[in-house]
Amino acid sequence: MEFTSLPHPSPTPDAERNARIADPGFGKVHTDHMVVIDYDAEKGGWHKATIGPREPIPLDPAASVLHYAQEIFEGMKAFRHEDGGLAMFRPEQNARRFNASARRMAMPEIPEELFLDAVKLLVQKDAAWMPPVEGGSLYIRPFMFASEAFLGVRPATQYKFVVILVSSGNYFKGGVNPVKIWVSQDYVRAAPGGTGAAKTGGNYAASLVPQAEAIKQGCDQVVFLDAVEHKWVEELGGMNLFFIRRDGSVITPPLTGTILPGITRDSLIAMLREEGLEVREEPYSITQWREEAESGELLETLACGTAAVVTPVGTVASPSGEFTIGTGGIGQMAQKMREQLVGVQNGRIEDQHGWVMRV
Ligand SMILES: *Cc1c(COP(=O)(O)O)cnc(C)c1O
């Protein structure tokens, strides 16, 4: 599909852009352009692809997304390599997962090629927004929503696929900090047969109250247990978990439909196996977590996802008290995995898996 390039009437002046990307933080320094591709079942599907100025999207007040939440998204990053080139990390996995999410939400799939073309085009267009800081990246947010003006309850016939970018700094400014997490008692993130494996906004909406509760309890993040037995550890609001044990085994909760299949998770499984560890995808209970932390059998717990890469879990808190993992600090494996992953992403460590795609 050909992208029509729409002129930007007033791109950000160089000096202003440079000032804004000098210390961008996360999620607030938006770039100048966006990609929009329209879908209409009556016009043969995907059509009219544009790359143009980033601007508000006109939306009918009856647009289905505003009422029934037909929406999905992805989160990925582009990096600058030392040779000046740009690269993305396993973007074809994001394209594939986007379509898996689309199927669950009764939305049309987008050809993987088109998804990748859209992302690459935008990254090239706004490459000047790459922050010139150690650990900086362009965070890429592709998303799709139902735009049809129709209040009946059924899958919409019209959608918009949009890609935007934010300039982001090092998540770990001032070093990696272990997180303290709160075990949600009254809320679950996903139930069997629900939408937990889809990257859809509704999952996040449902996690905001428990996340606020975690903050109120002096924690950074919330961890969810399974919806049926309230016993098995699933994941954080937006990160998967790994339990590193003294006997050389590593456990990560299995993908049974209630857990988001993280690309960082998948990459870590491969990397930990290459370290000689025995990685098993099997259920891990909250009791086991506490007991193994207390006995010293559990060496580390890692939380992982695109935004924060690999973060150690230091402390776990619940109404029945709290427990500390290892020393409560940054474990050896957390450090090692983070350095390796970041190294491959920014091109300083050889990419032995074919994970890096040059843009
Ligand atoms: C996106 C996401 C993750 C992490 O996935 P990555 O592909 O590693 O970024 C984990 N859990 C949830 C709920 C998510 O939405």
Tab-separated table of C-alpha atoms and ligand atoms in Angstrom:
chain	number	residue	atom	x	y	z
A	1	MET	CA	0.000	0.000	0.000
A	2	GLU	CA	1.251	3.489	-0.843
A	3	PHE	CA	1.434	6.044	1.959
A	4	THR	CA	0.349	9.580	1.079
A	5	SER	CA	2.652	12.103	2.695
A	6	LEU	CA	0.778	15.121	4.074
A	7	PRO	CA	2.852	18.282	4.547
A	8	HIS	CA	3.405	19.566	8.079
A	9	PRO	CA	2.415	23.255	8.335
A	10	SER	CA	4.668	23.989	11.325
A	11	PRO	CA	7.201	21.332	12.351
A	12	THR	CA	8.889	21.893	15.713
A	13	PRO	CA	11.953	24.156	15.262
A	14	ASP	CA	15.276	22.336	15.773
A	15	ALA	CA	16.239	24.298	18.880
A	16	GLU	CA	12.933	23.598	20.594
A	17	ARG	CA	13.027	19.904	19.686
A	18	ASN	CA	16.589	19.577	20.963
A	19	ALA	CA	15.586	21.200	24.242
A	20	ARG	CA	12.653	18.835	24.643
A	21	ILE	CA	14.565	15.636	23.916
A	22	ALA	CA	17.488	16.510	26.197
A	23	ASP	CA	15.673	15.015	29.207
A	24	PRO	CA	12.467	13.540	27.842
A	25	GLY	CA	11.320	11.266	30.684
A	26	PHE	CA	8.588	8.911	29.495
A	27	GLY	CA	5.349	9.417	27.614
A	28	LYS	CA	5.156	13.151	27.259
A	29	VAL	CA	7.508	14.333	24.503
A	30	HIS	CA	5.460	13.705	21.382
A	31	THR	CA	6.991	13.842	17.932
A	32	ASP	CA	5.719	15.806	14.914
A	33	HIS	CA	4.116	13.106	12.779
A	34	MET	CA	1.738	10.175	12.824
A	35	VAL	CA	0.550	7.419	10.543
A	36	VAL	CA	-3.161	6.806	9.982
A	37	ILE	CA	-4.633	3.937	7.967
A	38	ASP	CA	-8.394	3.583	7.541
A	39	TYR	CA	-10.378	0.397	7.457
A	40	ASP	CA	-13.864	0.095	6.023
A	41	ALA	CA	-15.449	-3.300	5.424
A	42	GLU	CA	-17.514	-1.746	2.631
A	43	LYS	CA	-14.468	-0.264	0.877
A	44	GLY	CA	-12.598	-3.527	0.692
A	45	GLY	CA	-10.819	-3.251	4.028
A	46	TRP	CA	-7.593	-1.294	4.619
A	47	HIS	CA	-7.245	1.781	2.402
A	48	LYS	CA	-6.028	5.392	2.556
A	49	ALA	CA	-2.679	5.256	4.371
A	50	THR	CA	-1.215	8.619	5.321
A	51	ILE	CA	1.848	9.922	7.121
A	52	GLY	CA	1.325	13.495	8.200
A	53	PRO	CA	1.283	16.000	11.031
A	54	ARG	CA	0.418	14.619	14.456
A	55	GLU	CA	-2.972	16.124	15.232
A	56	PRO	CA	-6.323	15.368	16.926
A	57	ILE	CA	-8.384	12.653	15.256
A	58	PRO	CA	-11.978	13.638	14.430
A	59	LEU	CA	-14.344	11.170	16.083
A	60	ASP	CA	-18.103	10.831	15.912
A	61	PRO	CA	-19.637	10.810	19.423
A	62	ALA	CA	-21.237	7.458	18.569
A	63	ALA	CA	-17.900	5.881	17.576
A	64	SER	CA	-18.019	2.321	18.937
A	65	VAL	CA	-14.691	2.608	20.756
A	66	LEU	CA	-16.150	5.262	23.068
A	67	HIS	CA	-18.980	2.947	24.134
A	68	TYR	CA	-17.824	-0.634	23.804
A	69	ALA	CA	-14.052	-0.272	23.989
A	70	GLN	CA	-13.008	-2.020	20.789
A	71	GLU	CA	-9.367	-0.955	20.994
A	72	ILE	CA	-5.951	-2.633	20.911
A	73	PHE	CA	-2.383	-1.367	21.037
A	74	GLU	CA	1.285	-2.299	20.974
A	75	GLY	CA	4.354	-0.944	22.715
A	76	MET	CA	7.766	-1.184	21.059
A	77	LYS	CA	10.997	0.797	20.795
A	78	ALA	CA	13.483	2.056	18.217
A	79	PHE	CA	17.125	2.586	19.145
A	80	ARG	CA	20.089	4.461	17.667
A	81	HIS	CA	23.162	2.313	17.069
A	82	GLU	CA	26.693	3.633	17.323
A	83	ASP	CA	27.037	3.668	13.513
A	84	GLY	CA	24.179	6.170	13.435
A	85	GLY	CA	21.625	3.682	12.095
A	86	LEU	CA	18.238	2.935	13.642
A	87	ALA	CA	17.019	-0.425	14.835
A	88	MET	CA	13.946	-2.057	16.318
A	89	PHE	CA	13.730	-5.118	18.570
A	90	ARG	CA	11.667	-8.067	17.238
A	91	PRO	CA	9.010	-5.806	15.645
A	92	GLU	CA	7.525	-8.716	13.674
A	93	GLN	CA	6.506	-10.177	17.046
A	94	ASN	CA	4.583	-7.017	17.826
A	95	ALA	CA	2.858	-7.200	14.430
A	96	ARG	CA	1.887	-10.797	15.077
A	97	ARG	CA	0.641	-10.105	18.612
A	98	PHE	CA	-1.315	-7.086	17.369
A	99	ASN	CA	-3.269	-9.392	15.089
A	100	ALA	CA	-3.812	-11.907	17.883
A	101	SER	CA	-5.273	-9.068	19.960
A	102	ALA	CA	-7.387	-7.983	16.967
A	103	ARG	CA	-8.894	-11.460	16.640
A	104	ARG	CA	-9.862	-11.548	20.319
A	105	MET	CA	-11.541	-8.140	20.098
A	106	ALA	CA	-13.404	-9.011	16.879
A	107	MET	CA	-11.382	-6.442	14.942
A	108	PRO	CA	-9.887	-6.809	11.467
A	109	GLU	CA	-6.292	-7.985	11.203
A	110	ILE	CA	-3.762	-5.758	9.482
A	111	PRO	CA	-1.198	-7.366	7.162
A	112	GLU	CA	2.056	-7.704	9.131
A	113	GLU	CA	3.946	-6.054	6.252
A	114	LEU	CA	1.702	-3.006	6.422
A	115	PHE	CA	2.082	-2.761	10.211
A	116	LEU	CA	5.887	-2.917	9.855
A	117	ASP	CA	5.982	-0.469	6.944
A	118	ALA	CA	3.910	2.023	8.934
A	119	VAL	CA	6.161	1.799	11.974
A	120	LYS	CA	9.393	2.001	9.963
A	121	LEU	CA	8.184	4.951	7.919
A	122	LEU	CA	7.282	6.946	11.011
A	123	VAL	CA	10.527	6.128	12.823
A	124	GLN	CA	12.486	7.313	9.777
A	125	LYS	CA	10.379	10.454	9.477
A	126	ASP	CA	10.823	11.470	13.126
A	127	ALA	CA	14.321	10.049	13.663
A	128	ALA	CA	15.516	13.492	14.772
A	129	TRP	CA	13.418	13.013	17.924
A	130	MET	CA	15.675	10.203	19.151
A	131	PRO	CA	16.962	11.497	22.498
A	132	PRO	CA	20.769	11.868	22.508
A	133	VAL	CA	20.971	10.315	25.976
A	134	GLU	CA	22.316	6.969	27.188
A	135	GLY	CA	19.425	4.511	27.263
A	136	GLY	CA	17.191	6.780	25.167
A	137	SER	CA	14.763	5.458	22.571
A	138	LEU	CA	11.760	6.289	20.469
A	139	TYR	CA	8.826	4.512	22.091
A	140	ILE	CA	6.439	3.408	19.363
A	141	ARG	CA	2.728	3.151	20.039
A	142	PRO	CA	0.679	1.536	17.251
A	143	PHE	CA	-3.033	1.228	18.059
A	144	MET	CA	-6.375	0.521	16.423
A	145	PHE	CA	-9.904	1.497	17.413
A	146	ALA	CA	-13.479	1.172	16.167
A	147	SER	CA	-14.503	4.466	14.580
A	148	GLU	CA	-17.879	3.515	13.145
A	149	ALA	CA	-20.776	5.690	14.380
A	150	PHE	CA	-23.163	2.977	15.497
A	151	LEU	CA	-24.653	2.283	18.932
A	152	GLY	CA	-25.746	-1.290	18.329
A	153	VAL	CA	-23.594	-3.931	19.956
A	154	ARG	CA	-21.645	-5.797	17.271
A	155	PRO	CA	-18.151	-5.579	15.817
A	156	ALA	CA	-17.757	-2.233	14.030
A	157	THR	CA	-17.245	-2.065	10.278
A	158	GLN	CA	-14.892	0.942	10.371
A	159	TYR	CA	-11.564	1.280	12.181
A	160	LYS	CA	-8.497	3.467	12.320
A	161	PHE	CA	-4.962	2.145	12.712
A	162	VAL	CA	-2.679	4.875	14.052
A	163	VAL	CA	1.008	5.037	14.986
A	164	ILE	CA	2.509	7.716	17.213
A	165	LEU	CA	5.949	8.065	18.836
A	166	VAL	CA	7.253	9.476	22.064
A	167	SER	CA	10.796	10.411	22.763
A	168	SER	CA	11.862	8.537	25.902
A	169	GLY	CA	14.794	8.775	28.225
A	170	ASN	CA	16.430	6.119	30.336
A	171	TYR	CA	13.841	4.422	32.512
A	172	PHE	CA	16.613	3.761	34.991
A	173	LYS	CA	17.928	7.244	35.461
A	174	GLY	CA	20.057	7.091	38.547
A	175	GLY	CA	20.336	3.302	38.402
A	176	VAL	CA	17.965	0.368	38.491
A	177	ASN	CA	15.675	0.478	41.499
A	178	PRO	CA	14.088	-2.691	42.834
A	179	VAL	CA	10.328	-2.324	42.952
A	180	LYS	CA	8.023	-3.005	45.868
A	181	ILE	CA	4.836	-4.696	44.803
A	182	TRP	CA	1.399	-5.073	46.333
A	183	VAL	CA	-0.549	-8.337	46.063
A	184	SER	CA	-4.046	-7.343	44.995
A	185	GLN	CA	-6.639	-9.018	47.222
A	186	ASP	CA	-9.962	-7.819	45.875
A	187	TYR	CA	-9.237	-7.409	42.191
A	188	VAL	CA	-8.097	-9.608	39.341
A	189	ARG	CA	-6.661	-8.568	35.984
A	190	ALA	CA	-7.930	-11.390	33.812
A	191	ALA	CA	-10.162	-14.431	34.049
A	192	PRO	CA	-10.158	-17.662	32.034
A	193	GLY	CA	-11.928	-16.979	28.765
A	194	GLY	CA	-11.477	-13.214	29.188
A	195	THR	CA	-9.203	-10.761	27.404
A	196	GLY	CA	-6.033	-11.073	29.509
A	197	ALA	CA	-3.886	-12.258	26.611
A	198	ALA	CA	-4.956	-9.345	24.365
A	199	LYS	CA	-3.221	-5.980	24.534
A	200	THR	CA	-6.417	-4.016	24.897
A	201	GLY	CA	-7.037	-0.774	26.775
A	202	GLY	CA	-9.818	-2.283	28.905
A	203	ASN	CA	-7.339	-4.499	30.749
A	204	TYR	CA	-5.472	-1.373	31.771
A	205	ALA	CA	-8.656	0.487	32.755
A	206	ALA	CA	-9.511	-2.406	35.070
A	207	SER	CA	-6.032	-2.335	36.631
A	208	LEU	CA	-6.080	1.334	37.631
A	209	VAL	CA	-7.993	0.946	40.910
A	210	PRO	CA	-5.770	-1.901	42.169
A	211	GLN	CA	-2.712	0.042	40.963
A	212	ALA	CA	-3.887	3.109	42.927
A	213	GLU	CA	-4.362	0.848	45.946
A	214	ALA	CA	-0.768	-0.364	45.556
A	215	ILE	CA	0.467	3.228	45.552
A	216	LYS	CA	-1.619	3.963	48.655
A	217	GLN	CA	0.064	1.002	50.346
A	218	GLY	CA	3.469	2.511	49.599
A	219	CYS	CA	4.180	0.130	46.709
A	220	ASP	CA	5.228	0.833	43.107
A	221	GLN	CA	3.192	-1.784	41.259
A	222	VAL	CA	0.423	-4.290	41.752
A	223	VAL	CA	0.757	-8.055	41.201
A	224	PHE	CA	-2.332	-10.021	40.236
A	225	LEU	CA	-3.276	-13.535	41.303
A	226	ASP	CA	-5.410	-15.869	39.207
A	227	ALA	CA	-9.152	-15.226	39.183
A	228	VAL	CA	-10.301	-18.746	40.103
A	229	GLU	CA	-8.252	-19.896	43.095
A	230	HIS	CA	-6.623	-16.597	44.096
A	231	LYS	CA	-3.491	-18.586	44.553
A	232	TRP	CA	-1.327	-18.476	41.449
A	233	VAL	CA	0.879	-15.506	40.683
A	234	GLU	CA	0.095	-14.147	37.222
A	235	GLU	CA	1.771	-10.840	36.354
A	236	LEU	CA	2.009	-7.144	37.137
A	237	GLY	CA	-0.274	-4.585	35.455
A	238	GLY	CA	2.091	-4.427	32.483
A	239	MET	CA	5.057	-6.729	33.165
A	240	ASN	CA	5.656	-10.496	33.239
A	241	LEU	CA	7.454	-12.272	36.091
A	242	PHE	CA	10.374	-14.703	36.456
A	243	PHE	CA	11.362	-16.538	39.638
A	244	ILE	CA	15.085	-17.397	39.771
A	245	ARG	CA	15.854	-20.238	42.181
A	246	ARG	CA	18.960	-21.464	43.915
A	247	ASP	CA	18.743	-24.940	42.330
A	248	GLY	CA	19.341	-23.447	38.858
A	249	SER	CA	15.714	-23.522	37.803
A	250	VAL	CA	13.626	-20.559	36.726
A	251	ILE	CA	9.842	-20.472	36.791
A	252	THR	CA	7.610	-18.152	34.793
A	253	PRO	CA	3.803	-18.422	34.785
A	254	PRO	CA	2.488	-20.279	31.718
A	255	LEU	CA	0.520	-18.631	28.898
A	256	THR	CA	-2.900	-20.067	29.605
A	257	GLY	CA	-4.869	-17.124	28.222
A	258	THR	CA	-4.886	-14.893	31.299
A	259	ILE	CA	-1.335	-13.630	30.873
A	260	LEU	CA	-0.075	-11.227	28.247
A	261	PRO	CA	2.533	-13.027	26.118
A	262	GLY	CA	5.377	-10.533	26.536
A	263	ILE	CA	8.088	-10.318	23.898
A	264	THR	CA	10.577	-9.478	26.635
A	265	ARG	CA	9.333	-12.596	28.462
A	266	ASP	CA	9.933	-14.715	25.372
A	267	SER	CA	13.408	-13.225	24.893
A	268	LEU	CA	14.331	-13.802	28.537
A	269	ILE	CA	13.281	-17.450	28.366
A	270	ALA	CA	15.790	-17.930	25.535
A	271	MET	CA	18.544	-15.915	27.239
A	272	LEU	CA	18.160	-17.625	30.622
A	273	ARG	CA	18.337	-21.032	28.931
A	274	GLU	CA	21.550	-19.934	27.252
A	275	GLU	CA	22.882	-19.161	30.737
A	276	GLY	CA	22.400	-22.852	31.484
A	277	LEU	CA	19.320	-22.319	33.654
A	278	GLU	CA	16.350	-24.635	33.405
A	279	VAL	CA	13.391	-22.412	32.544
A	280	ARG	CA	9.966	-23.905	33.175
A	281	GLU	CA	6.642	-22.350	32.285
A	282	GLU	CA	4.544	-23.519	35.186
A	283	PRO	CA	2.246	-22.101	37.864
A	284	TYR	CA	3.899	-20.546	40.912
A	285	SER	CA	1.788	-19.896	43.992
A	286	ILE	CA	1.828	-16.913	46.309
A	287	THR	CA	2.604	-19.288	49.222
A	288	GLN	CA	5.542	-20.793	47.348
A	289	TRP	CA	6.779	-17.293	46.603
A	290	ARG	CA	6.780	-16.309	50.280
A	291	GLU	CA	8.208	-19.620	51.504
A	292	GLU	CA	11.002	-19.752	48.952
A	293	ALA	CA	11.875	-16.101	49.558
A	294	GLU	CA	12.039	-16.761	53.306
A	295	SER	CA	14.038	-19.985	53.026
A	296	GLY	CA	16.484	-18.465	50.571
A	297	GLU	CA	15.572	-20.936	47.826
A	298	LEU	CA	14.382	-17.991	45.747
A	299	LEU	CA	17.303	-15.831	44.709
A	300	GLU	CA	15.559	-13.225	42.593
A	301	THR	CA	12.258	-12.205	41.050
A	302	LEU	CA	12.413	-10.303	37.773
A	303	ALA	CA	9.674	-8.208	36.232
A	304	CYS	CA	10.038	-7.586	32.507
A	305	GLY	CA	8.471	-5.600	29.686
A	306	THR	CA	9.436	-3.277	26.837
A	307	ALA	CA	9.253	-0.032	28.800
A	308	ALA	CA	11.371	-0.981	31.832
A	309	VAL	CA	13.209	-3.962	30.217
A	310	VAL	CA	14.153	-5.980	33.347
A	311	THR	CA	13.393	-4.734	36.844
A	312	PRO	CA	14.107	-6.612	40.077
A	313	VAL	CA	11.258	-7.113	42.543
A	314	GLY	CA	12.677	-6.271	45.958
A	315	THR	CA	9.722	-6.585	48.301
A	316	VAL	CA	6.253	-8.113	48.135
A	317	ALA	CA	3.552	-6.701	50.418
A	318	SER	CA	0.023	-7.790	51.320
A	319	PRO	CA	-2.356	-7.301	54.269
A	320	SER	CA	-0.716	-10.323	55.967
A	321	GLY	CA	2.714	-8.684	55.953
A	322	GLU	CA	5.623	-8.379	53.583
A	323	PHE	CA	8.616	-10.392	52.496
A	324	THR	CA	11.895	-9.492	50.874
A	325	ILE	CA	13.520	-11.303	47.976
A	326	GLY	CA	17.232	-11.952	48.393
A	327	THR	CA	18.798	-8.824	49.829
A	328	GLY	CA	15.965	-6.696	48.493
A	329	GLY	CA	18.448	-5.173	46.080
A	330	ILE	CA	19.461	-5.846	42.497
A	331	GLY	CA	20.312	-9.484	41.901
A	332	GLN	CA	23.041	-10.793	39.652
A	333	MET	CA	20.690	-12.232	37.049
A	334	ALA	CA	18.538	-9.088	36.868
A	335	GLN	CA	21.666	-7.067	36.207
A	336	LYS	CA	23.036	-9.514	33.664
A	337	MET	CA	19.801	-9.972	31.718
A	338	ARG	CA	19.176	-6.260	31.596
A	339	GLU	CA	22.673	-5.495	30.328
A	340	GLN	CA	22.451	-8.221	27.691
A	341	LEU	CA	19.046	-7.224	26.432
A	342	VAL	CA	19.871	-3.524	26.327
A	343	GLY	CA	23.225	-4.361	24.703
A	344	VAL	CA	21.592	-6.333	21.894
A	345	GLN	CA	18.959	-3.633	21.413
A	346	ASN	CA	21.459	-0.810	21.101
A	347	GLY	CA	23.859	-2.844	18.966
A	348	ARG	CA	26.749	-3.097	21.426
A	349	ILE	CA	26.315	-6.845	21.923
A	350	GLU	CA	26.182	-9.200	18.946
A	351	ASP	CA	22.646	-10.214	18.017
A	352	GLN	CA	22.814	-13.993	17.830
A	353	HIS	CA	19.075	-14.523	17.492
A	354	GLY	CA	18.195	-12.228	14.603
A	355	TRP	CA	16.169	-10.100	17.017
A	356	VAL	CA	17.325	-6.725	15.758
A	357	MET	CA	15.774	-5.218	12.638
A	358	ARG	CA	17.602	-2.270	11.105
A	359	VAL	CA	15.223	0.469	9.997
B	1	LIG	C1	2.699	-5.242	27.110
B	1	LIG	C2	2.514	-6.038	28.347
B	1	LIG	C3	3.539	-6.840	28.887
B	1	LIG	C4	4.963	-6.840	28.356
B	1	LIG	O1	5.058	-7.218	27.032
B	1	LIG	P1	6.387	-6.864	26.204
B	1	LIG	O2	6.116	-7.381	24.855
B	1	LIG	O3	7.503	-7.563	26.877
B	1	LIG	O4	6.543	-5.389	26.266
B	1	LIG	C5	3.252	-7.606	30.001
B	1	LIG	N1	2.038	-7.588	30.570
B	1	LIG	C6	1.035	-6.824	30.093
B	1	LIG	C7	-0.285	-6.852	30.768
B	1	LIG	C8	1.241	-6.027	28.971
B	1	LIG	O5	0.245	-5.276	28.497
